[in-house]
XYZ file of C-alpha atoms in Angstrom:
331
model
C -43.358 153.516 139.097
C -40.415 153.689 136.726
C -42.731 152.871 133.831
C -44.986 155.845 134.667
C -41.968 158.150 135.031
C -40.623 157.002 131.697
C -44.002 157.664 130.048
C -44.063 161.215 131.468
C -40.542 161.901 130.224
C -41.453 160.492 126.823
C -44.575 162.692 126.639
C -42.566 165.810 127.610
C -39.928 165.020 124.983
C -42.593 164.567 122.309
C -44.177 167.918 123.213
C -40.788 169.677 123.171
C -39.919 168.101 119.827
C -43.275 169.167 118.360
C -42.853 172.755 119.591
C -39.265 172.885 118.331
C -40.301 171.471 114.951
C -43.079 174.060 114.608
C -40.660 176.842 115.529
C -38.149 175.649 112.911
C -40.930 175.363 110.318
C -42.125 178.931 111.016
C -38.531 180.192 110.835
C -37.963 178.467 107.500
C -41.234 179.908 106.162
C -40.246 183.399 107.273
C -36.844 183.095 105.613
C -37.660 181.277 102.386
C -41.364 181.868 101.734
C -41.583 185.164 99.830
C -43.818 188.090 100.653
C -45.455 189.069 97.360
C -46.919 192.466 96.611
C -48.742 194.071 93.719
C -50.201 197.508 93.075
C -52.341 199.138 90.404
C -53.305 202.766 89.798
C -55.574 204.311 87.182
C -56.326 207.980 86.519
C -58.454 208.909 83.526
C -59.835 212.292 84.622
C -58.389 215.595 85.790
C -59.609 215.094 89.381
C -57.392 213.180 91.795
C -60.456 212.176 93.836
C -61.579 209.846 91.053
C -58.248 208.017 90.949
C -58.621 204.252 91.375
C -55.946 202.257 93.164
C -55.438 198.768 94.603
C -52.633 197.286 96.726
C -52.298 193.604 97.697
C -49.719 191.980 99.986
C -49.707 188.197 100.466
C -47.611 185.600 102.261
C -47.565 181.852 102.590
C -48.542 181.307 98.947
C -51.588 183.555 99.286
C -52.826 181.941 102.498
C -52.492 185.245 104.351
C -53.303 188.346 102.307
C -54.222 191.985 102.814
C -55.964 194.040 100.106
C -56.614 197.774 99.984
C -58.811 199.297 97.273
C -59.916 202.824 96.469
C -62.782 203.067 93.967
C -64.838 206.234 93.343
C -63.457 207.918 96.442
C -64.317 204.993 98.773
C -61.682 202.917 100.595
C -62.142 199.216 101.305
C -59.835 196.883 103.232
C -59.797 193.101 103.349
C -57.681 190.716 105.431
C -57.956 187.003 104.702
C -56.327 184.166 106.670
C -56.685 180.920 104.696
C -59.908 182.166 103.101
C -61.444 183.578 106.306
C -62.273 187.325 106.029
C -61.024 188.500 109.422
C -61.869 192.210 109.125
C -65.440 191.614 107.951
C -66.051 189.139 110.794
C -64.733 191.630 113.343
C -66.936 194.348 111.849
C -70.028 192.112 112.001
C -69.215 191.267 115.614
C -69.025 194.972 116.504
C -72.337 195.607 114.752
C -73.984 192.756 116.697
C -72.675 194.147 119.987
C -73.928 197.625 119.106
C -77.373 196.229 118.162
C -77.537 194.224 121.416
C -76.653 197.349 123.398
C -79.403 199.326 121.674
C -81.941 196.552 122.459
C -80.946 196.572 126.140
C -81.317 200.329 126.382
C -84.686 200.128 124.631
C -85.842 197.502 127.127
C -84.725 199.537 130.115
C -86.227 202.834 128.976
C -89.986 201.944 129.478
C -89.322 200.710 133.037
C -87.535 203.886 134.001
C -90.387 206.054 132.764
C -93.003 206.592 135.474
C -96.263 208.529 135.179
C -95.985 211.966 136.688
C -98.833 214.159 137.776
C -99.271 217.257 135.720
C -99.190 220.412 137.810
C -102.296 222.615 137.740
C -101.918 225.890 135.924
C -101.168 228.730 138.271
C -103.150 231.939 138.004
C -101.405 235.133 138.864
C -103.123 238.446 139.531
C -100.965 241.390 138.717
C -101.789 244.736 140.260
C -100.735 247.992 138.680
C -97.714 249.475 140.342
C -97.307 253.192 140.663
C -93.973 254.802 141.189
C -93.606 258.174 142.830
C -90.471 260.014 141.897
C -89.339 262.844 144.132
C -87.397 265.746 142.727
C -83.675 265.481 143.460
C -81.291 268.298 143.760
C -78.914 268.547 140.876
C -75.267 268.787 141.775
C -73.221 271.251 139.795
C -70.686 269.692 137.412
C -67.129 270.124 138.582
C -64.684 270.756 135.711
C -61.783 268.349 135.392
C -58.471 269.754 136.621
C -59.977 272.395 138.892
C -59.087 272.803 142.553
C -62.388 271.332 143.640
C -61.758 268.219 141.557
C -58.289 267.806 143.066
C -59.705 268.145 146.569
C -62.530 265.658 145.843
C -62.315 262.767 148.272
C -63.543 259.251 148.284
C -66.543 259.069 150.679
C -65.495 255.579 151.938
C -61.739 256.031 152.576
C -61.625 259.793 152.995
C -58.488 260.114 150.798
C -58.204 261.786 147.463
C -57.615 259.742 144.263
C -54.795 262.013 143.170
C -52.805 261.444 146.360
C -52.947 257.634 145.874
C -51.560 257.839 142.317
C -48.803 260.205 143.489
C -47.924 257.777 146.254
C -47.644 254.869 143.776
C -45.385 256.888 141.469
C -43.182 257.856 144.413
C -42.820 254.234 145.597
C -41.960 253.069 142.069
C -39.299 255.773 141.754
C -37.872 254.799 145.144
C -37.699 251.137 144.090
C -35.909 252.055 140.866
C -33.405 254.220 142.702
C -32.763 251.535 145.325
C -32.199 248.927 142.530
C -29.537 251.073 140.779
C -26.607 249.926 142.992
C -27.430 246.275 142.363
C -27.534 246.821 138.608
C -24.259 248.708 138.668
C -22.688 245.904 140.689
C -23.932 243.324 138.182
C -22.472 245.336 135.288
C -19.131 245.633 137.094
C -19.053 241.886 137.746
C -19.646 241.188 134.065
C -16.906 243.604 133.083
C -14.577 241.878 135.554
C -15.359 238.501 133.900
C -14.666 239.836 130.412
C -10.875 239.138 130.440
C -11.439 235.510 131.465
C -14.035 235.126 128.705
C -11.650 236.577 126.135
C -8.904 234.233 127.309
C -11.191 231.224 126.660
C -11.744 232.119 123.000
C -8.431 230.637 121.757
C -9.116 227.449 123.758
C -12.578 227.129 122.178
C -11.114 227.646 118.720
C -8.501 224.974 119.458
C -11.190 222.491 120.526
C -13.174 223.109 117.347
C -10.035 222.579 115.271
C -9.291 219.315 117.137
C -12.825 218.062 116.466
C -12.562 218.867 112.767
C -9.168 217.142 112.601
C -10.519 214.024 114.404
C -13.504 213.729 112.075
C -11.249 214.209 109.031
C -8.900 211.448 110.164
C -11.867 209.226 111.048
C -13.520 209.449 107.635
C -10.214 209.285 105.722
C -9.141 206.097 107.475
C -8.918 203.099 105.082
C -11.054 200.872 107.296
C -13.783 203.545 107.443
C -13.770 203.833 103.650
C -14.046 200.052 103.270
C -16.938 199.909 105.742
C -18.808 202.729 103.985
C -18.338 201.086 100.582
C -19.614 197.769 102.006
C -22.741 199.449 103.450
C -23.461 201.207 100.149
C -22.986 197.983 98.172
C -25.321 195.982 100.428
C -27.900 198.784 100.373
C -27.922 198.773 96.568
C -28.361 195.000 96.498
C -31.220 195.192 99.007
C -32.987 197.901 96.990
C -32.544 195.843 93.824
C -34.085 192.855 95.605
C -37.063 194.842 96.957
C -37.693 196.742 93.722
C -40.629 195.396 91.614
C -39.757 192.752 89.065
C -42.683 193.541 86.762
C -43.629 197.083 85.805
C -46.017 198.117 83.081
C -47.872 201.341 82.426
C -48.356 204.564 80.572
C -48.180 208.177 81.815
C -49.442 211.188 79.881
C -48.618 214.592 81.344
C -48.397 218.212 80.329
C -48.376 221.759 81.681
C -49.353 225.238 80.531
C -45.675 226.164 80.767
C -43.651 224.067 78.266
C -40.495 224.519 80.367
C -42.124 222.708 83.300
C -43.122 219.864 80.981
C -39.560 219.599 79.717
C -38.137 219.578 83.256
C -40.575 216.855 84.326
C -39.658 214.826 81.246
C -35.966 215.073 82.145
C -36.658 213.923 85.722
C -38.802 211.000 84.557
C -36.106 210.073 82.070
C -33.744 209.483 85.001
C -36.030 206.661 86.197
C -35.534 204.604 83.033
C -32.740 202.449 84.547
C -35.222 201.280 87.188
C -38.190 200.357 84.997
C -36.085 199.735 81.833
C -38.444 201.675 79.568
C -41.406 199.482 80.527
C -43.431 202.588 81.486
C -44.403 204.622 78.417
C -44.038 208.363 79.053
C -45.991 210.688 76.737
C -45.379 214.457 77.165
C -48.006 216.905 75.883
C -46.880 220.398 74.797
C -50.353 221.816 74.067
C -50.367 224.469 76.838
C -52.736 222.487 79.059
C -52.484 220.871 82.480
C -52.942 217.129 82.162
C -51.894 214.083 84.176
C -53.380 210.736 83.209
C -52.220 207.171 83.004
C -52.115 203.729 84.530
C -49.396 201.627 86.116
C -49.075 198.057 87.403
C -46.236 196.644 89.506
C -45.450 193.241 91.016
C -42.622 192.096 93.250
C -41.533 189.752 96.021
C -39.257 189.873 99.053
C -37.426 186.876 100.530
C -36.737 187.120 104.246
C -33.276 185.541 104.143
C -31.890 188.317 101.901
C -32.091 191.207 104.435
C -31.134 188.817 107.268
C -28.026 187.735 105.363
C -27.011 191.327 104.613
C -27.507 192.421 108.212
C -25.416 189.479 109.419
C -22.602 190.387 107.003
C -22.627 193.975 108.266
C -22.785 192.946 111.916
C -19.840 190.539 111.766
C -17.680 192.753 109.559
C -14.404 193.721 111.281
C -14.257 197.182 109.746
C -17.733 198.090 110.974
C -16.900 196.792 114.464
C -13.754 198.938 114.396
C -15.795 202.026 113.411
C -18.361 201.414 116.167
C -15.727 200.925 118.864
C -13.744 203.986 117.757
C -16.886 206.124 117.636
C -17.878 205.042 121.154
C -14.423 205.792 122.599
C -13.708 209.004 120.739
C -11.776 211.589 122.745
C -12.831 214.848 121.193
């Protein structure tokens, strides 16, 4: 009995050790196995629809990769897991299901169709109809606004149309007159509240001034300044890590307005610290709109770098001080 119990405990320990080892291995791969990316773009014509582009992201030394391509206005996607094209297999599976569904519907349709007897054509005999119109007495037209028109009554109710409209106008006037005291009372109440509202204006101004003073002291505090400088420094390092390590290309551009070309050249010149003059920029001042070129980039991202920076920010005393003071602000 003890031998069997010991074997069960041993088996459970082996399974737990295997699961723990796999979890540690996956964690180490996530932290130290880089995610590599590359992108290419090519534009040789004036139309943006004919632009060719390709983006590839891979992990685990290319074992898992995703590729997106755009060629001649058509987009293609490809996801491979250790050489197995997952997206294409899923697409083929959907097509097989759709084909099987069509076959089932085709098999069911002949059974549902049953022969129906055609109805015999009906013959109709139409006889000529004759209408006899009797002469009707013409009623004299009554001019609008005359006494007869005013005295004209509705044959169903026996009341004149003019009296109904007068009655509506009278009721509306009565309602307006009866609502005048309420409106006057509301205006008087608002006028009575005006002094209290005016007395609150200095208090509101004082609160706004206190808020401005609190925010000024908060941002001018030395610990706040140190925390902000730390966040900016770590953000710059993270961007430098994520930014592509290899850049190569050429861009030719121009506009009908030479001033626009010059402005664009100045803006593109500001990007030289990032690509270190590895992208050739060719301006064209020939009074024509042109944008052509090609560019290739490659880079990689290690998982431990952002995790390390987030940990440094989380355990920093100045940032904890800022968070606690912001939560318990009395403004």
